[in-house]
mmCIF file of C-alpha atoms and ligand atoms in Angstrom:
data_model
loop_
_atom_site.group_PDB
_atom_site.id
_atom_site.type_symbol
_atom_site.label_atom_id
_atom_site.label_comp_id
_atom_site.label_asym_id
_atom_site.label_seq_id
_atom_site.Cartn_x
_atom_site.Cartn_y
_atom_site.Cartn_z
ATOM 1 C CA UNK A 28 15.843 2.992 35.359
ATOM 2 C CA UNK A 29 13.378 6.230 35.560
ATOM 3 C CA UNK A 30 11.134 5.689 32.821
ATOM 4 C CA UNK A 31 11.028 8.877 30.674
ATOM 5 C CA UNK A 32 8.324 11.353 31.067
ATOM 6 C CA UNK A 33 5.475 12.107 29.222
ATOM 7 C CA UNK A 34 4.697 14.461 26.521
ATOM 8 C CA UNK A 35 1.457 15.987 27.328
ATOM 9 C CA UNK A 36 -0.477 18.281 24.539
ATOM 10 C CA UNK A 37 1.426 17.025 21.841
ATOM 11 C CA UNK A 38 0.318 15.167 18.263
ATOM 12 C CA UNK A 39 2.425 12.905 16.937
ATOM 13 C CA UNK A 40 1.604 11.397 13.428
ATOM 14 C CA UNK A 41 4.259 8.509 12.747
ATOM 15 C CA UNK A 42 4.669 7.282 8.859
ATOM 16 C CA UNK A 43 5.680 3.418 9.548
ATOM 17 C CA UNK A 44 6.006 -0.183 8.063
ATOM 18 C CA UNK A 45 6.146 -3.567 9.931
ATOM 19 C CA UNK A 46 8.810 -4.255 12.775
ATOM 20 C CA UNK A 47 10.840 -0.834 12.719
ATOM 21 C CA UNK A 48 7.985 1.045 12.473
ATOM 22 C CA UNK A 49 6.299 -0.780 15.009
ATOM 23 C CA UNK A 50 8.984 -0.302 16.935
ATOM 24 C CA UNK A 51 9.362 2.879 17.688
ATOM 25 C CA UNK A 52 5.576 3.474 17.249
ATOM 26 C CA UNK A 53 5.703 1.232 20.240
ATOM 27 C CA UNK A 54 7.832 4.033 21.688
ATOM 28 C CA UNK A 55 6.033 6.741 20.927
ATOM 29 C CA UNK A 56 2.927 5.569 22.804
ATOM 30 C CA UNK A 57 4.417 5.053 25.720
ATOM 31 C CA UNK A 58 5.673 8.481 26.182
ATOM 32 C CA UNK A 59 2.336 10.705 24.640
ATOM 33 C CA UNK A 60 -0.190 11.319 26.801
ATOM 34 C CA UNK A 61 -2.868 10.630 26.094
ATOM 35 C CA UNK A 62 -1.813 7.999 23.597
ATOM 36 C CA UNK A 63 -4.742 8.586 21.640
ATOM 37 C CA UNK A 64 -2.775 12.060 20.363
ATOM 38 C CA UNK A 65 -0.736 9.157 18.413
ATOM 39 C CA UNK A 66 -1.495 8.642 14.664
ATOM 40 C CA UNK A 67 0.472 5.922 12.859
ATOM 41 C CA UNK A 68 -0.216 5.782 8.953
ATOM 42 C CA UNK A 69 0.838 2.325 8.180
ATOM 43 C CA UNK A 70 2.407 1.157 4.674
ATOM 44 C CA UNK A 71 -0.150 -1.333 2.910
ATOM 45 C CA UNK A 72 2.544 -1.800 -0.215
ATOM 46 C CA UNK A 73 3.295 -5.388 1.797
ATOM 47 C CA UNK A 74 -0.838 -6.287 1.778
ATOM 48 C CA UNK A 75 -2.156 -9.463 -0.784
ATOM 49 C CA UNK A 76 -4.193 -11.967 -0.646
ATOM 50 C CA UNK A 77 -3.447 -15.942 0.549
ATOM 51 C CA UNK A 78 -5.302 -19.089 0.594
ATOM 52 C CA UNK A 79 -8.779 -16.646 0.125
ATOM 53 C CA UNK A 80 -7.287 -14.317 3.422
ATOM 54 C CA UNK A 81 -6.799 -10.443 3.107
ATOM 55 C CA UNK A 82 -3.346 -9.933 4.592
ATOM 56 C CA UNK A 83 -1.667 -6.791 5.797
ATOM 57 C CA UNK A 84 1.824 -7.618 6.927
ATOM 58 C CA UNK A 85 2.813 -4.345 7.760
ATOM 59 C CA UNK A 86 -0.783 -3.325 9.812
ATOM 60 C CA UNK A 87 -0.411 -6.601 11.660
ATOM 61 C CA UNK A 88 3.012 -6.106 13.096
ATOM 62 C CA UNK A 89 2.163 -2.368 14.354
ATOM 63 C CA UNK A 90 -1.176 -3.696 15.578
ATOM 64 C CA UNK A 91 -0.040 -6.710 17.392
ATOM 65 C CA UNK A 92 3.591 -4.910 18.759
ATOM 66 C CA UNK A 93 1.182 -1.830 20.437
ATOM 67 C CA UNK A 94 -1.297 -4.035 22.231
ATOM 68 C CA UNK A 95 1.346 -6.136 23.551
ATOM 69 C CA UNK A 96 0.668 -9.287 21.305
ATOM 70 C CA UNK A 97 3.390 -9.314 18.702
ATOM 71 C CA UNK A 98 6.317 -11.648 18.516
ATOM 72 C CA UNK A 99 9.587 -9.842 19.586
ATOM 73 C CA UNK A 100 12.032 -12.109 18.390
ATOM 74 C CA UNK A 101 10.694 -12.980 15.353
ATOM 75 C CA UNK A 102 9.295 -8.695 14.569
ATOM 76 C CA UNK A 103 5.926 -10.737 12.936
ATOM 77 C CA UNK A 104 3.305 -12.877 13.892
ATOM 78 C CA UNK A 105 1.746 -13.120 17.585
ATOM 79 C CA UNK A 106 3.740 -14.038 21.136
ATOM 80 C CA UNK A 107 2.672 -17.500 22.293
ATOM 81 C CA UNK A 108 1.330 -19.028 18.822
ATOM 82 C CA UNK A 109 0.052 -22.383 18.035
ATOM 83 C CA UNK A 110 0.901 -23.537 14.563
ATOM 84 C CA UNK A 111 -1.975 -26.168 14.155
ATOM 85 C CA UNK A 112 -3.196 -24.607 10.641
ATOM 86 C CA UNK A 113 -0.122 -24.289 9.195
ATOM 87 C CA UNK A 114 0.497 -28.375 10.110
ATOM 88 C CA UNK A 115 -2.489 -29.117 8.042
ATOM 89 C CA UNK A 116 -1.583 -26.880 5.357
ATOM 90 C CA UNK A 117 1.315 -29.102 4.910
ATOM 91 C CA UNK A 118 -0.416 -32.737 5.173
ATOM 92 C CA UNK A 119 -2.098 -30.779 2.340
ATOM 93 C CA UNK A 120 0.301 -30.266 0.032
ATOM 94 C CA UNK A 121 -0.881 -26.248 -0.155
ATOM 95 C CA UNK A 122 1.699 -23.797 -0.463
ATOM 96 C CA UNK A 123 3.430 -23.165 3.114
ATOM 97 C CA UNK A 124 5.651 -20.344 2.441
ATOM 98 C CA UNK A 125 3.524 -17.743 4.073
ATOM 99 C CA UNK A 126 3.260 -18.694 7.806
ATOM 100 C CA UNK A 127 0.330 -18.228 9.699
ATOM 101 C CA UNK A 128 0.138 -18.829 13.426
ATOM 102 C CA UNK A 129 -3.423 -20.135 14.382
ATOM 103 C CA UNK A 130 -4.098 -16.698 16.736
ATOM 104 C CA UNK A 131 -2.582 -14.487 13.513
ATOM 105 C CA UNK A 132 -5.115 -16.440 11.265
ATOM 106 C CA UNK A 133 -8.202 -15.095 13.150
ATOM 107 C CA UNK A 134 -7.004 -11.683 12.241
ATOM 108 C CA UNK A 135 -7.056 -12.368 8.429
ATOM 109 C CA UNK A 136 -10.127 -14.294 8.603
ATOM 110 C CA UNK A 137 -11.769 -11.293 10.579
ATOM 111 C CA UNK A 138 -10.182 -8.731 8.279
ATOM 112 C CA UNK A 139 -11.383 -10.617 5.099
ATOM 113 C CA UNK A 140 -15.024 -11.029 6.502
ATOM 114 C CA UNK A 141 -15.442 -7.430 6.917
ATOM 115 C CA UNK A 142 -14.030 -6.650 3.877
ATOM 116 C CA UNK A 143 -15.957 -8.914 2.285
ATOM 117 C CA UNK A 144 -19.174 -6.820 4.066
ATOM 118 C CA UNK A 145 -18.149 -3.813 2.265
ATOM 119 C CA UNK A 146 -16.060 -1.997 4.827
ATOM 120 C CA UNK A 147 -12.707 0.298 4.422
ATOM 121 C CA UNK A 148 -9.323 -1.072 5.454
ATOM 122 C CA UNK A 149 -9.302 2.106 7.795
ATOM 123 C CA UNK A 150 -12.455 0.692 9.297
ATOM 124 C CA UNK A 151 -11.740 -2.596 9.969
ATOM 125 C CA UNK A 152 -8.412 -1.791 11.478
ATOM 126 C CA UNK A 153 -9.933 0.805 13.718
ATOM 127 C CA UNK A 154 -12.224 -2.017 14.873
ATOM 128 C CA UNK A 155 -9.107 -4.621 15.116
ATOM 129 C CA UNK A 156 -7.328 -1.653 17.530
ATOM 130 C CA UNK A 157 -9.980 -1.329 19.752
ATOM 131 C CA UNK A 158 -10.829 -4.993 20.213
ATOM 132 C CA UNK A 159 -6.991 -4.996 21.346
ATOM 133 C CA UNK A 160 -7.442 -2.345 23.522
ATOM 134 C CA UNK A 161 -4.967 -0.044 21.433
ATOM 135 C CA UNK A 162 -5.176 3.724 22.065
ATOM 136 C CA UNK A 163 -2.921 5.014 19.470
ATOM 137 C CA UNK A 164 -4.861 5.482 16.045
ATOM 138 C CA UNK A 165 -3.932 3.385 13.511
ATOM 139 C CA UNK A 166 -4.367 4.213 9.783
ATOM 140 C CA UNK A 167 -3.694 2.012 6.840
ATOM 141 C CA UNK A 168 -1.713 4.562 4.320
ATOM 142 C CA UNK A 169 -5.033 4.047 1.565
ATOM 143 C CA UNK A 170 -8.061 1.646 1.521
ATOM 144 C CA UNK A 171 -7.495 0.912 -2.285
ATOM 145 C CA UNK A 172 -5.115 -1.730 -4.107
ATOM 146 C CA UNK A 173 -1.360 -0.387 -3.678
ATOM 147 C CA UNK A 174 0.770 -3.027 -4.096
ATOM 148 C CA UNK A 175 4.537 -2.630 -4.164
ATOM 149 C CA UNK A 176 6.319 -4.753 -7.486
ATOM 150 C CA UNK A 177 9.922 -5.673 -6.973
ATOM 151 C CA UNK A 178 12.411 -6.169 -10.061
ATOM 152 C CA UNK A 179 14.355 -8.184 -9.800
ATOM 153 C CA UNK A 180 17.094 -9.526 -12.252
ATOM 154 C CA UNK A 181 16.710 -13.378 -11.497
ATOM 155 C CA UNK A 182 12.790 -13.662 -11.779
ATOM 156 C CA UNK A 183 11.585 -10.592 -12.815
ATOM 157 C CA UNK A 184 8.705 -8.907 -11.518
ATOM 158 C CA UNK A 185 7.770 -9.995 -8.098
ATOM 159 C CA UNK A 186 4.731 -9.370 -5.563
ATOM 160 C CA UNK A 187 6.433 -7.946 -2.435
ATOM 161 C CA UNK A 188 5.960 -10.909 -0.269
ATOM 162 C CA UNK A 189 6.534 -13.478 -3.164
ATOM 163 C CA UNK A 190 10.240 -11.062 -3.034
ATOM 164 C CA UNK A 191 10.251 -11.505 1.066
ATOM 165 C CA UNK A 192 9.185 -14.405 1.917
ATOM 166 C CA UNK A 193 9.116 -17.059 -0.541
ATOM 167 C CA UNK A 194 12.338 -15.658 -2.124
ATOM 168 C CA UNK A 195 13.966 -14.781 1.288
ATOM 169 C CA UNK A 196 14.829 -11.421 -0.081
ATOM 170 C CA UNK A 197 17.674 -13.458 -1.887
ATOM 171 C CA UNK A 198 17.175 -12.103 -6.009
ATOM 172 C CA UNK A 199 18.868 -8.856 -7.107
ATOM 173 C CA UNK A 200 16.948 -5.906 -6.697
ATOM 174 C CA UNK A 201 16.697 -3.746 -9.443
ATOM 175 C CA UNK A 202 13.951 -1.314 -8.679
ATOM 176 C CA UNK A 203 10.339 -1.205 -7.920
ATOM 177 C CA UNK A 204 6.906 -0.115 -9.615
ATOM 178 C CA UNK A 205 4.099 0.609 -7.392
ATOM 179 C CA UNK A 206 1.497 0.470 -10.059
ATOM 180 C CA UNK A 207 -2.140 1.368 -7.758
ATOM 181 C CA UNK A 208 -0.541 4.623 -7.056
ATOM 182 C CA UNK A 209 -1.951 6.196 -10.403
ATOM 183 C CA UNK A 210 -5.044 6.279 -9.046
ATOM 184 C CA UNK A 211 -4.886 5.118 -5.263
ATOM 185 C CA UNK A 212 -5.723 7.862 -2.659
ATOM 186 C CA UNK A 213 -4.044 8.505 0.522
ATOM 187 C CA UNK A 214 -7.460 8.151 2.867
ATOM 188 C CA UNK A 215 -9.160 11.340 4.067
ATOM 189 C CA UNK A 216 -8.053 10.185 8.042
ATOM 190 C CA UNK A 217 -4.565 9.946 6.899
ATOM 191 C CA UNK A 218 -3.911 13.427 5.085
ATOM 192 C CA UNK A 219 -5.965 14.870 8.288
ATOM 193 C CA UNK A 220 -3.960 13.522 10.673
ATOM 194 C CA UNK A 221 -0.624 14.899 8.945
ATOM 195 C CA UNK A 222 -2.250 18.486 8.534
ATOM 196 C CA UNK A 223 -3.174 17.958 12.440
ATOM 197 C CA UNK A 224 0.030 17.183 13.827
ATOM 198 C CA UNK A 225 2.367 19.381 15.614
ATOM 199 C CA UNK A 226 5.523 16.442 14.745
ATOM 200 C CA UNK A 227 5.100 14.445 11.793
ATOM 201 C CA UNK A 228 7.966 11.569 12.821
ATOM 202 C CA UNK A 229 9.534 8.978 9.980
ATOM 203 C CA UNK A 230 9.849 5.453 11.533
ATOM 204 C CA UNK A 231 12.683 3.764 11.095
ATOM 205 C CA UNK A 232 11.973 2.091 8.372
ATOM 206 C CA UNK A 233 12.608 0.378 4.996
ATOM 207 C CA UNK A 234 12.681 3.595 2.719
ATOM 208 C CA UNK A 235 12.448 2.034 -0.500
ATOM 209 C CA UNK A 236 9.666 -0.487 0.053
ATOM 210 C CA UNK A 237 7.864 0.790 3.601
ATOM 211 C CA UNK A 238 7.767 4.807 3.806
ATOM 212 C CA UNK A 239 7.991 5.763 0.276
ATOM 213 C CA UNK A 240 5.163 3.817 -0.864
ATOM 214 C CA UNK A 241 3.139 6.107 1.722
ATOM 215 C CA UNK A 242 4.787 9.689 0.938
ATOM 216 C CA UNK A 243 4.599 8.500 -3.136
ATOM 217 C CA UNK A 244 0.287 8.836 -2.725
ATOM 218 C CA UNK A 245 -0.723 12.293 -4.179
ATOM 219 C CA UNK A 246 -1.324 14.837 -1.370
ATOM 220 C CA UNK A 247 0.561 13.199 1.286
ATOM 221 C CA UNK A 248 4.259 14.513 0.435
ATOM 222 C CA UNK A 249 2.768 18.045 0.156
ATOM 223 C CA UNK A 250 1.271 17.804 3.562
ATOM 224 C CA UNK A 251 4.022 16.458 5.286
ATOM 225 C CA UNK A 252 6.569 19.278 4.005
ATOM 226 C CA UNK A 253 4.386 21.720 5.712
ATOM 227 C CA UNK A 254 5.233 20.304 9.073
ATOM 228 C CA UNK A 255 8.287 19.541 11.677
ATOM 229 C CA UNK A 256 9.628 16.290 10.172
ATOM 230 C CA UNK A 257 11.863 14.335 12.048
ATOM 231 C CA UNK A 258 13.718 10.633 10.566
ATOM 232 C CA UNK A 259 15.279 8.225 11.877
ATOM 233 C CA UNK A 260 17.741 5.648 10.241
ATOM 234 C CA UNK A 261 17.261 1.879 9.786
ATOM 235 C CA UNK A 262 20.852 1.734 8.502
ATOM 236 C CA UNK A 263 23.458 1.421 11.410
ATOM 237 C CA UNK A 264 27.162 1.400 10.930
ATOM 238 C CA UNK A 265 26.076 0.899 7.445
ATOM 239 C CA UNK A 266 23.917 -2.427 8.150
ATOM 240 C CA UNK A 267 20.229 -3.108 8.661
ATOM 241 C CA UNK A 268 19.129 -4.292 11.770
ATOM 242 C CA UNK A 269 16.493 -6.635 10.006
ATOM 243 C CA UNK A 270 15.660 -7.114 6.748
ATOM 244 C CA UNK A 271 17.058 -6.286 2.966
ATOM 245 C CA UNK A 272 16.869 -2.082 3.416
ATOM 246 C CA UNK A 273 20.868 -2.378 3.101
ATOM 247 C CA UNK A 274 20.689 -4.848 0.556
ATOM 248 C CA UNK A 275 18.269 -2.926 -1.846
ATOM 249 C CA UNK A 276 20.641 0.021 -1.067
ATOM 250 C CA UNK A 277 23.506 -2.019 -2.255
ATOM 251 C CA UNK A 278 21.826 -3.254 -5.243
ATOM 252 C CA UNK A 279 20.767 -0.447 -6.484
ATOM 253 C CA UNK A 280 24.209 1.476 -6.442
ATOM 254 C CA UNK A 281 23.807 3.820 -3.236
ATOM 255 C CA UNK A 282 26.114 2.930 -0.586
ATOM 256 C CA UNK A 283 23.837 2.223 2.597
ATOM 257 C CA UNK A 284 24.400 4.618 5.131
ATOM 258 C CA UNK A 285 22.970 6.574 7.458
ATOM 259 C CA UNK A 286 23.659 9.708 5.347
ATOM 260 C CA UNK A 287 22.554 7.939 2.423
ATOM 261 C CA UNK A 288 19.518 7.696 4.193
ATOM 262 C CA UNK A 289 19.094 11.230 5.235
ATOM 263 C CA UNK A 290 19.486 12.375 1.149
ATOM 264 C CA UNK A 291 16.912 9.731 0.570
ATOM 265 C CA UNK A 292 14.499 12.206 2.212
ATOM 266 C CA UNK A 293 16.254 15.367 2.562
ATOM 267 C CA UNK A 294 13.162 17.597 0.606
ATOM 268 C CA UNK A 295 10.802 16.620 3.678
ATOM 269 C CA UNK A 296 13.234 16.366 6.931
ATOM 270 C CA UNK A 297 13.811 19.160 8.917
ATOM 271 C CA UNK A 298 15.927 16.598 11.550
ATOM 272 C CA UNK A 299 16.856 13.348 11.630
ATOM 273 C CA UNK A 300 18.210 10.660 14.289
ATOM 274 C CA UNK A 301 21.204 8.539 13.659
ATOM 275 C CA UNK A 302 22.983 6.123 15.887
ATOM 276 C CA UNK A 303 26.070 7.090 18.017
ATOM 277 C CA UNK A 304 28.101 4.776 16.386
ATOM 278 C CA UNK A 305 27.662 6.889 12.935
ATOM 279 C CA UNK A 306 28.584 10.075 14.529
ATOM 280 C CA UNK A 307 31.009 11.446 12.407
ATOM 281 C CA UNK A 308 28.021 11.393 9.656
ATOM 282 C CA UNK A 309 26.400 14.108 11.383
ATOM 283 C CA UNK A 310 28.029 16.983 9.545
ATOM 284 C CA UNK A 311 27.347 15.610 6.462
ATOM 285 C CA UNK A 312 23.733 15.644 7.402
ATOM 286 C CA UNK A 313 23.664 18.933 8.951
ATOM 287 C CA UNK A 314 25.296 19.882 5.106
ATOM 288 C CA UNK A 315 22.126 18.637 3.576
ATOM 289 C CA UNK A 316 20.252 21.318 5.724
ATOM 290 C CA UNK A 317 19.075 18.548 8.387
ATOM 291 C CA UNK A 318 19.849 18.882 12.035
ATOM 292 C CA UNK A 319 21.231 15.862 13.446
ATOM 293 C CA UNK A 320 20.900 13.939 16.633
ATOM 294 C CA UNK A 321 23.410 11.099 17.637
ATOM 295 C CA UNK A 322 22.186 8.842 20.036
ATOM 296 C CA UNK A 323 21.782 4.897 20.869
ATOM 297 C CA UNK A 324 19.077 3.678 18.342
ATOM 298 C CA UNK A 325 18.976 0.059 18.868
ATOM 299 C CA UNK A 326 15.590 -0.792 20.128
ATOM 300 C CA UNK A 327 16.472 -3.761 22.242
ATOM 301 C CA UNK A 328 13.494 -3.677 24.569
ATOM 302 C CA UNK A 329 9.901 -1.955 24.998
ATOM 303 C CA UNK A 330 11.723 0.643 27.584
ATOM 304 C CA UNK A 331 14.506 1.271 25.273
ATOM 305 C CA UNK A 332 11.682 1.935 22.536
ATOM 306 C CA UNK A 333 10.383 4.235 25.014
ATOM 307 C CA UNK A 334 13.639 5.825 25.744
ATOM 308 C CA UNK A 335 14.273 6.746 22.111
ATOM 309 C CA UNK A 336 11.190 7.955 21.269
ATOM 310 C CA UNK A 337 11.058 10.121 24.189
ATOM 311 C CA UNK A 338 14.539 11.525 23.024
ATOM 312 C CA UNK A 339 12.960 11.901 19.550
ATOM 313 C CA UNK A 340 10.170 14.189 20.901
ATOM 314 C CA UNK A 341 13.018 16.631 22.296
ATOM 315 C CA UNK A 342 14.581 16.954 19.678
ATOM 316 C CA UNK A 343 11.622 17.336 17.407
ATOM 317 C CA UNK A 344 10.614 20.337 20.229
ATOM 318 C CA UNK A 345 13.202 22.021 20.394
ATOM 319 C CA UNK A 346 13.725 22.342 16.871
ATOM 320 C CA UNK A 347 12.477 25.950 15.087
ATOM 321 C CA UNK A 348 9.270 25.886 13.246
ATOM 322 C CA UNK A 349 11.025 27.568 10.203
ATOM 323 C CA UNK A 350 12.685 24.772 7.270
ATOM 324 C CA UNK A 351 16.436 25.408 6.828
ATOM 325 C CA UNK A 352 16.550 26.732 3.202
ATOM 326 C CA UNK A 353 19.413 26.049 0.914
ATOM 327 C CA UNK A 354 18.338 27.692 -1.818
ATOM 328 C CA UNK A 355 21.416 30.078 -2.178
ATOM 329 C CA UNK A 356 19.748 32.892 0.491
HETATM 330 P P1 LIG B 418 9.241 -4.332 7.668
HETATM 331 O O1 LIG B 418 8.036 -3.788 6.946
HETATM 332 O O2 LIG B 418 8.886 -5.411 8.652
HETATM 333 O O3 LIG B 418 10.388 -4.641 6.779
HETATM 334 O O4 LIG B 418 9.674 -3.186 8.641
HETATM 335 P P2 LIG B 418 10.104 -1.669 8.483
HETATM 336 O O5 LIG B 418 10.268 -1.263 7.080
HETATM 337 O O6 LIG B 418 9.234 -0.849 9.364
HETATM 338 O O7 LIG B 418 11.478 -1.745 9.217
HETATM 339 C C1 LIG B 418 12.605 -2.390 8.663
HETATM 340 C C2 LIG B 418 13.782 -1.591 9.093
HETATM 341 O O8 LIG B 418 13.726 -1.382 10.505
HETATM 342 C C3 LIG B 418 15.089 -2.289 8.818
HETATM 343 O O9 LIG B 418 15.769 -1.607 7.788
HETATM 344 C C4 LIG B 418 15.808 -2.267 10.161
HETATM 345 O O10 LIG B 418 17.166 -1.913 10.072
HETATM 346 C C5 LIG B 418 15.044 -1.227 10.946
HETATM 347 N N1 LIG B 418 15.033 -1.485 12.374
HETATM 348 C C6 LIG B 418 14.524 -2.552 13.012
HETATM 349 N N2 LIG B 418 14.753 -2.449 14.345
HETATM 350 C C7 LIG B 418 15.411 -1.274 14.530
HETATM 351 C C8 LIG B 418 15.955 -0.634 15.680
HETATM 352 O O11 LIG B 418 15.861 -1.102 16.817
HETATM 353 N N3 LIG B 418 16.586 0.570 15.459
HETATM 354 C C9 LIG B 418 16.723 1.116 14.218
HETATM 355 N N4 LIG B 418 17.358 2.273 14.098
HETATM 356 N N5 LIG B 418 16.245 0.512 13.124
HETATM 357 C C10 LIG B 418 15.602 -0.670 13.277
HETATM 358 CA CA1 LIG B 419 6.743 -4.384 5.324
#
């Protein structure tokens, strides 16, 4: 198959969490040229610490999925691992819920040491990309403390990865605190590239627990309603493709759809991508003021991420500059 062409002069700043994000972030590269006109601002809700190691779930999986490293099949975690630590964490009796590949354990141990020195999340990570030879920039959403709380009704109050991993996603969600955000900031890099961008594009990811932890900092909501927004939803056919984003949805009374979706962020999209199978939800979207685009959004393979994102970019350009209004006009 042709592979699709590129979009020159363009800049693209993608909002994104771990393996959907990554995904079509993955995409997006491909097809801007240079890929350096790419910006994706990363959640860091995911990010604690583990056996004395700074972890960022969410940075790692865009990171590792853009320089070719990541684990397809599993969306976290590096391609040809070697699980050596995590054996002696066992014959240790430490706690093993967290896995950590012996290649992914470099990165934390690297992260945490220049953290440790006294340098920003946004700096490390820009080091991390271009040690993997990654042209795309890659922003962590804030360098402070902003970590995402999940209620739930079984155990209470959980850290997000205590929630995802060691609880499998399993307990009842009943809503979520993001308690840094008082007095977090969205880093200077991060508003910047949103005021720079000509598309600002919405991975498809967890809403609840991946993008709105990143459009809840001050400033960055504000800057991204001045711009061409364009979404994409993780729900198809009223399922996620991986992980609990239907679930939550469930749990917390919405029905999880695709439209669902859409009114999730309908004050900051001026279009948004569904799949063809949810077609007949595109005049319900178009109701809320969006502009819709039906197409195959299952991103089987690094051409079909390419593929999608390319269609994205069409979309986004041939939409009007001008924001629907439906205030009554
Ligand atoms: P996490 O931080 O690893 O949970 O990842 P994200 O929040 O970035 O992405 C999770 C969401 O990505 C899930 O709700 C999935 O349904 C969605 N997702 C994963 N792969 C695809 C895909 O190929 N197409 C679409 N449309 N959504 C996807
Ligand atoms: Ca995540």
């Amino acid at each position: 198959m042709k592979p699709p062409s590129k979009f020159r002069a363009v800049k693209v700043t993608a909002l994104a969490g771990g393996v959907g994000g990554a995904r079509l972030a993955n995409g997006l590269a491909q097809v801007i040229e240079p890929p350096s006109a790419l910006t994706v601002i990363v959640n860091t809700g995911d990010d604690f610490e583990h056996l004395g190691m700074k972890i960022s779930p969410d940075l790692d999986t865009v990171c590792y999925t853009l320089a070719g490293l990541g684990n397809p099949s599993t969306g976290w975690g590096r391609k040809d691992e070697t699980w050596e630590f995590m054996q002696q964490i066992r014959n240790q009796g430490l706690p093993d819920w967290f896995n950590i590949g012996d290649k992914d354990r470099l990165t934390h141990l690297e992260r945490t040491r220049q953290l440790e020195n006294g340098e920003t999340l946004t700096r490390v990570t820009r080091a991390l990309c271009h040690q993997w030879g990654i042209e795309a920039v890659v922003l962590p959403m804030s360098d402070d403390p902003v970590p995402t709380i999940v209620d739930t009704v079984e155990f209470g109050k959980l850290g997000f990865q205590e929630y995802f991993v060691q609880h499998r996603c399993e307990p009842t969600v009943k809503g979520f605190e993001f308690p840094g955000h008082t007095i977090a900031h969205a880093t200077g890099e991060a508003i910047q590239a949103i005021h720079n961008a000509d598309v600002i594009v919405l991975c498809p990811s967890n809403p609840w627990v991946s993008l709105d932890p990143i459009l809840m900092l001050a400033g960055v909501r504000e800057a991204v309603m001045a711009k061409k927004v364009i979404g994409m939803s993780p729900i198809i056919a009223g399922k996620t493709v991986k992980g609990p984003a239907a679930k939550m949805y469930a749990e917390l009374g919405v029905l999880p759809s695709a439209l669902n979706v859409a009114a999730h962020y309908q004050d900051i999209l001026t279009g948004f991508v569904i799949d063809t199978v949810d077609d007949d939800l595109a005049d319900g979207i178009n109701g809320l003021g969006i502009s819709c685009l039906a197409t195959d959004t299952l991103m089987t393979s690094t051409e079909k991420q390419a593929e999608l994102a390319a269609a994205v970019l069409d979309f986004a350009l041939k939409q009007k500059d001008e924001r629907k209004c439906l205030c009554g006009a």
